[in-house]
XYZ file of C-alpha atoms in Angstrom:
450
model
C 0.048 -0.064 0.194
C 2.607 2.089 0.955
C 4.462 1.714 -2.501
C 1.101 3.359 -4.250
C 1.241 6.191 -1.807
C 4.676 7.081 -2.814
C 3.908 6.065 -6.375
C 0.792 8.374 -6.426
C 2.586 11.432 -4.546
C 5.439 11.176 -6.811
C 3.257 11.423 -9.977
C 1.323 14.378 -8.549
C 4.557 16.129 -7.456
C 5.970 15.710 -11.257
C 2.340 17.101 -12.615
C 2.274 20.040 -10.616
C 6.349 20.539 -11.213
C 6.263 19.957 -15.145
C 2.904 22.069 -15.406
C 4.545 25.137 -13.585
C 7.792 25.153 -15.231
C 6.001 24.821 -18.206
C 3.870 27.658 -18.206
C 7.049 30.249 -16.675
C 8.820 29.343 -19.645
C 6.010 29.998 -22.062
C 5.303 33.464 -20.410
C 7.311 35.690 -22.819
C 5.847 33.268 -25.865
C 2.385 34.359 -24.987
C 1.696 37.239 -27.390
C 3.653 39.154 -30.287
C 3.399 42.060 -27.664
C 4.217 40.085 -24.730
C 7.530 39.005 -26.550
C 7.916 42.802 -27.738
C 6.992 44.218 -24.316
C 10.861 42.180 -22.804
C 13.049 44.551 -24.927
C 14.764 47.325 -23.649
C 12.825 50.700 -25.268
C 14.701 52.640 -27.373
C 17.546 55.487 -24.796
C 16.498 59.071 -25.812
C 19.821 60.246 -26.048
C 21.132 61.170 -22.730
C 22.995 59.924 -19.424
C 21.609 61.084 -16.438
C 23.078 58.875 -13.789
C 26.911 57.087 -12.964
C 27.156 53.706 -12.153
C 29.921 52.355 -10.104
C 30.524 48.300 -12.009
C 31.824 45.735 -9.756
C 33.813 42.677 -11.031
C 34.928 40.465 -8.006
C 37.698 38.606 -9.571
C 38.920 34.735 -7.738
C 41.540 33.457 -10.375
C 40.296 34.719 -13.215
C 43.520 35.805 -14.901
C 42.333 34.017 -18.076
C 39.623 36.114 -18.952
C 39.739 38.853 -16.348
C 42.118 41.121 -18.834
C 39.553 41.037 -22.155
C 37.038 41.220 -19.439
C 37.354 44.845 -18.031
C 39.372 45.841 -21.476
C 35.612 45.265 -22.848
C 33.682 46.901 -20.494
C 35.963 50.519 -21.290
C 34.704 50.188 -24.326
C 30.994 51.324 -23.140
C 29.507 54.182 -24.520
C 28.665 56.184 -21.259
C 29.851 59.110 -20.531
C 30.068 58.349 -16.362
C 31.225 55.254 -14.973
C 33.799 53.509 -13.442
C 34.971 49.541 -12.968
C 35.469 48.265 -9.530
C 37.704 44.828 -9.652
C 37.499 42.580 -6.089
C 40.187 40.665 -5.478
C 41.218 38.642 -2.389
C 44.533 39.076 -0.716
C 45.659 34.932 -1.541
C 45.469 35.665 -4.922
C 48.622 37.656 -6.360
C 48.455 36.428 -10.183
C 44.586 38.058 -10.113
C 45.364 41.263 -8.425
C 48.671 41.484 -10.346
C 46.162 41.952 -13.381
C 43.875 44.068 -11.663
C 47.112 46.631 -10.907
C 47.910 46.161 -14.243
C 43.943 47.464 -15.555
C 43.974 50.313 -12.843
C 47.393 51.888 -13.744
C 46.710 52.037 -17.671
C 43.168 53.216 -16.863
C 42.951 55.588 -13.877
C 40.538 57.203 -14.439
C 38.376 54.018 -15.126
C 39.413 51.140 -12.973
C 40.187 51.092 -9.521
C 41.179 48.297 -7.416
C 39.292 46.509 -4.263
C 41.360 44.039 -1.832
C 38.900 41.680 -0.200
C 40.596 40.399 2.870
C 38.320 38.150 5.143
C 39.394 34.851 5.527
C 36.840 32.797 3.658
C 36.017 33.720 0.798
C 33.216 34.303 -1.202
C 31.171 36.219 -3.459
C 28.647 38.621 -1.500
C 31.794 39.393 0.869
C 33.869 40.338 -2.003
C 30.998 42.835 -3.148
C 30.567 44.321 0.061
C 33.928 44.713 0.738
C 33.796 47.194 -2.744
C 30.514 48.809 -2.129
C 31.541 51.861 0.512
C 33.946 52.738 -2.740
C 31.676 53.137 -5.018
C 31.137 56.418 -6.487
C 28.219 56.245 -9.327
C 24.236 56.631 -8.034
C 23.542 53.274 -9.553
C 25.740 50.185 -8.470
C 25.929 47.083 -11.402
C 27.615 43.627 -10.875
C 29.325 41.824 -13.787
C 31.549 38.152 -12.841
C 34.805 37.979 -14.357
C 34.034 36.483 -17.777
C 31.704 38.660 -18.960
C 31.163 40.053 -22.450
C 29.445 43.319 -21.942
C 27.584 44.880 -24.460
C 28.918 48.436 -25.039
C 25.492 50.461 -25.044
C 23.948 48.335 -22.550
C 24.261 51.258 -20.117
C 22.589 54.006 -21.915
C 19.602 51.253 -21.541
C 19.448 50.959 -18.573
C 20.270 54.601 -17.804
C 17.153 54.987 -19.402
C 15.199 51.697 -17.794
C 15.884 53.437 -14.582
C 14.372 57.716 -15.493
C 11.850 56.543 -17.634
C 10.099 52.768 -15.110
C 11.710 54.772 -11.961
C 13.102 51.733 -10.797
C 15.067 50.912 -8.025
C 16.473 47.703 -9.698
C 17.631 47.105 -13.846
C 18.090 43.649 -14.259
C 19.791 42.782 -17.744
C 19.845 39.657 -19.471
C 22.559 36.968 -19.500
C 23.356 34.795 -22.073
C 25.787 31.809 -22.307
C 26.502 31.469 -25.641
C 29.040 28.356 -26.684
C 26.715 25.896 -27.269
C 29.267 23.654 -29.075
C 31.633 23.038 -26.361
C 30.069 20.306 -24.205
C 27.300 17.378 -24.499
C 25.650 19.658 -21.775
C 26.331 23.206 -22.613
C 23.055 23.109 -25.397
C 21.070 22.642 -22.837
C 22.957 24.850 -20.650
C 22.653 27.585 -22.952
C 19.013 26.925 -23.287
C 18.248 27.225 -19.594
C 19.148 30.554 -19.639
C 17.610 31.904 -22.542
C 14.160 30.428 -21.051
C 15.462 32.228 -17.321
C 16.301 35.575 -18.713
C 13.857 35.604 -21.855
C 11.102 34.669 -19.841
C 11.059 33.526 -16.652
C 12.568 36.463 -15.263
C 9.913 38.676 -17.188
C 6.562 37.225 -15.340
C 8.802 37.181 -11.051
C 8.673 41.043 -12.281
C 4.955 40.527 -12.857
C 4.498 39.288 -10.492
C 5.923 41.359 -7.944
C 8.245 38.602 -6.229
C 11.849 37.922 -8.351
C 15.546 36.192 -7.707
C 17.546 38.529 -9.111
C 20.366 37.378 -11.632
C 23.778 36.842 -10.582
C 24.907 39.787 -12.697
C 23.936 42.990 -15.212
C 21.884 43.535 -12.445
C 21.694 47.186 -11.390
C 20.630 48.947 -7.578
C 20.613 52.275 -6.575
C 23.510 52.405 -4.276
C 21.368 54.651 -1.580
C 19.049 51.416 -1.648
C 21.455 48.498 -1.541
C 23.301 50.690 1.830
C 20.129 50.717 3.278
C 19.787 47.528 3.335
C 22.915 46.117 4.423
C 23.920 45.203 0.672
C 24.798 41.176 0.240
C 23.842 38.582 2.822
C 27.649 36.998 3.096
C 26.731 34.217 4.572
C 24.137 33.046 1.262
C 25.145 30.846 -1.308
C 22.836 32.868 -3.531
C 23.437 36.107 -3.014
C 21.583 37.456 -6.023
C 18.575 35.364 -5.332
C 18.492 36.550 -1.715
C 19.540 40.439 -2.446
C 15.720 40.363 -4.762
C 13.702 38.777 -2.522
C 14.824 40.989 -0.021
C 13.739 44.096 -2.565
C 10.622 42.762 -2.695
C 9.383 42.399 0.442
C 10.244 46.154 0.645
C 8.302 46.704 -2.344
C 11.398 47.497 -4.839
C 10.598 48.404 -8.129
C 12.179 45.621 -10.480
C 12.231 45.931 -14.154
C 12.968 43.379 -16.603
C 14.168 44.024 -20.044
C 16.372 41.511 -22.709
C 17.186 41.702 -25.525
C 19.862 39.277 -27.617
C 22.246 42.299 -28.779
C 22.323 43.860 -25.382
C 22.734 41.004 -22.947
C 26.082 39.910 -21.149
C 27.383 36.793 -22.871
C 29.081 34.015 -20.112
C 30.088 30.430 -20.674
C 29.013 27.103 -19.579
C 30.921 25.279 -16.662
C 34.177 23.982 -18.035
C 33.211 20.178 -17.007
C 29.978 18.224 -15.331
C 31.282 18.063 -12.434
C 31.513 21.728 -12.515
C 27.688 22.110 -13.331
C 27.634 19.639 -10.604
C 28.645 21.785 -7.716
C 27.616 24.790 -8.983
C 23.820 24.209 -8.786
C 24.493 22.190 -5.387
C 25.418 25.852 -4.271
C 22.206 27.457 -5.897
C 20.030 24.898 -4.678
C 21.245 25.093 -1.366
C 21.665 28.941 -1.172
C 17.958 28.899 -2.149
C 16.891 26.518 1.024
C 19.121 29.299 2.809
C 16.992 32.258 1.563
C 13.737 30.180 2.231
C 15.189 29.562 5.670
C 15.571 33.119 6.339
C 11.974 33.370 6.220
C 12.455 37.542 4.445
C 9.328 36.665 1.822
C 6.560 36.308 4.780
C 7.334 39.665 4.304
C 5.075 39.600 0.872
C 1.242 39.600 0.328
C -0.402 36.151 0.013
C 0.108 35.935 -3.724
C 3.491 36.944 -3.901
C 4.291 34.364 -0.903
C 2.688 31.677 -2.540
C 5.191 32.104 -5.498
C 7.941 32.396 -3.354
C 7.494 29.534 -0.918
C 6.856 27.173 -4.883
C 10.097 28.987 -6.155
C 13.048 28.875 -2.835
C 11.327 25.132 -2.132
C 12.848 23.845 -6.270
C 15.687 22.422 -4.772
C 12.834 20.235 -2.402
C 11.430 19.271 -5.003
C 14.141 18.099 -7.423
C 16.183 16.042 -4.651
C 12.968 14.352 -4.535
C 12.974 13.690 -7.754
C 15.805 12.474 -8.357
C 15.395 9.870 -5.102
C 11.781 8.660 -6.830
C 12.986 8.171 -10.165
C 15.016 4.845 -9.470
C 12.211 3.854 -6.673
C 9.993 4.234 -9.757
C 12.178 2.356 -12.253
C 12.519 -0.384 -9.815
C 8.699 -0.872 -9.122
C 7.813 -1.178 -12.871
C 10.323 -3.186 -13.244
C 9.697 -5.619 -10.281
C 5.477 -4.980 -10.704
C 3.454 -4.976 -8.036
C 1.271 -2.165 -8.407
C -2.796 -2.532 -9.782
C -3.300 -1.270 -13.321
C -4.955 2.354 -12.324
C -1.855 3.140 -10.647
C 0.820 2.075 -12.519
C -1.126 4.436 -15.951
C -1.945 7.326 -13.827
C 2.298 6.941 -12.526
C 3.272 7.377 -16.710
C 0.347 11.021 -16.643
C 3.415 13.398 -15.427
C 5.197 11.750 -19.369
C 2.452 14.803 -21.286
C 3.806 17.843 -19.671
C 7.140 16.548 -19.933
C 6.868 15.452 -23.818
C 4.766 18.877 -24.124
C 8.248 21.034 -21.989
C 10.514 18.993 -25.114
C 8.306 20.472 -28.119
C 8.636 23.684 -26.734
C 12.055 24.099 -25.639
C 13.097 22.675 -29.596
C 11.294 24.855 -30.745
C 12.997 27.810 -28.190
C 16.455 25.977 -29.504
C 15.613 27.154 -32.927
C 14.308 30.864 -31.702
C 17.498 30.577 -29.744
C 19.317 30.232 -32.874
C 17.946 33.029 -35.091
C 18.221 35.697 -32.275
C 22.517 35.337 -31.556
C 22.948 34.371 -35.779
C 24.249 30.681 -34.370
C 23.725 27.650 -36.816
C 21.611 25.198 -35.563
C 21.811 21.776 -37.164
C 19.427 18.492 -36.655
C 22.660 16.616 -34.165
C 22.011 19.413 -31.911
C 18.449 19.089 -31.834
C 19.523 15.338 -31.293
C 21.800 16.112 -28.566
C 19.407 18.060 -27.009
C 17.062 14.927 -26.830
C 19.301 12.114 -26.166
C 20.860 14.450 -23.435
C 17.714 15.660 -21.755
C 17.376 12.858 -19.621
C 20.828 12.673 -17.841
C 20.898 16.020 -17.380
C 17.688 16.065 -15.404
C 19.591 12.946 -13.719
C 22.334 16.034 -12.902
C 20.567 18.198 -11.315
C 18.369 16.206 -9.284
C 21.783 14.892 -7.901
C 22.612 18.196 -7.284
C 19.549 19.158 -5.494
C 19.868 15.841 -3.555
C 22.978 17.284 -2.308
C 22.604 20.804 -1.938
C 19.664 19.312 0.716
C 22.223 17.385 2.273
C 25.018 20.130 2.579
C 22.126 22.457 4.148
C 21.096 19.470 6.749
C 24.113 19.556 8.327
C 25.856 22.627 7.590
C 28.210 22.416 4.999
C 28.131 26.347 3.452
C 31.606 26.634 1.875
C 31.385 28.247 -1.689
C 32.656 25.896 -4.247
C 34.365 28.378 -7.180
C 32.937 27.673 -10.318
C 36.099 27.834 -12.547
C 36.056 29.936 -16.381
C 38.701 28.716 -18.993
C 36.784 31.988 -21.665
C 35.058 28.903 -23.986
C 32.490 31.608 -24.654
C 35.604 33.736 -26.302
C 34.455 33.442 -29.861
C 37.491 35.260 -32.417
C 37.343 38.521 -33.559
C 36.219 38.151 -36.929
C 33.441 35.422 -35.970
C 32.097 38.330 -32.503
C 32.410 41.369 -35.694
C 30.065 39.186 -37.910
C 27.259 37.974 -34.839
C 26.810 40.980 -34.127
C 25.949 42.399 -37.435
C 24.094 39.322 -37.712
C 22.329 41.245 -34.469
C 22.147 44.800 -34.757
C 19.296 45.012 -36.957
C 17.185 42.804 -34.973
C 17.598 44.503 -31.918
C 16.967 48.606 -33.905
C 13.697 46.754 -35.527
C 12.239 45.435 -32.243
C 13.353 48.329 -29.951
C 11.400 50.457 -32.583
C 8.617 48.894 -31.960
C 8.125 47.875 -28.911
C 5.860 51.103 -27.110
C 5.746 48.948 -23.926
C 8.831 47.744 -23.536
C 10.593 47.434 -19.903
C 8.069 49.456 -18.137
C 5.386 47.093 -19.159
C 7.398 44.240 -16.801
C 7.999 46.665 -13.669
C 4.407 46.626 -12.309
C 2.540 43.460 -10.527
C -0.348 42.382 -11.653
C -1.876 40.180 -9.255
C -5.201 39.595 -11.047
C -2.505 37.209 -13.358
C -3.072 32.832 -12.412
C -0.108 31.601 -11.514
């Protein structure tokens, strides 16, 4: 009897998780107007705000110089780049100092002397040194579009925003069998799901290309130095205080990044993110939200538990299927989650085509095959990471597992120029026709169902 009950519970949970995930994935594509409204509005030609761009860098010798040199080409009159390095990382510090010496008017270096190093502590170390009205966060491997700050500046002013979240996209989809799916995950997260969260008034912010008014950031205490998902935690705290968050995305303006360089690195990265969500859930800041937002927050923050449960129960279901002993109606019911999962897979294939079109990438039948064949294995990796995250949180382990970067997303210069030429016309067209744009994404819509 208990086996049948467990199987029914698993099926219901998988049905709910798959159905909600599918709805969130499809949010931006519901109508052409919804898709247009996810873009940045066309700037008005004015640049009134000042920016401090934080770049925490730890053992990032391979990518830091390329990232900062690219940021120095940003087309905005008033910004500074603040690089944060550890006192025990001389190689990265040397590169940072050389950049500061070459560009003393734009680049400054701050040294993090914390005994235990992590990203939020590095960001908090740099915050007192920020002179800009807006604080932006980037990772050490980022490729930042030169026009991004003009669009962000305009979004802050026209939408009276407290926070602006730009798009981030992994682009090295050909690096490994799992990198394609990893890239597609980011595509859904920044292209669609974060827009839904912003409309609902609860948003776990992305880790970079996020901009916050410095005054608000200092008033809320900066980042939680002990949280493994400091971006999510900051988003929850700001949401609970009623901050106005604008999310805007367009392929030509996204910050480009690389996937983890190995499957084990991906596994550790997802462990950290999942455990961070559990930490935010336990802190309970989300309980200050109105009822609808609390429901969304609880569901979002308990996702690691759902993934961990799935990771444990799927092998159980396979064993039950092999050895039998389950009544036929229950066995048939157990197959129902396949329907939304199959629909999700079809939609992912459609989105993969859209991803290739927006970024000028050539998507072939081989890529669709990799997407389909790799889906079960990729799901098992994520489930295993969730199980590990739950165990680490239960046992009190909170050490930060750093994701290394090798620059796999750094295409040759001629290829980057070609991709930019492909993208620019589409950006101009989209921003010219968008009338609601980012402002439409800023205000919650409590009437809309989850």
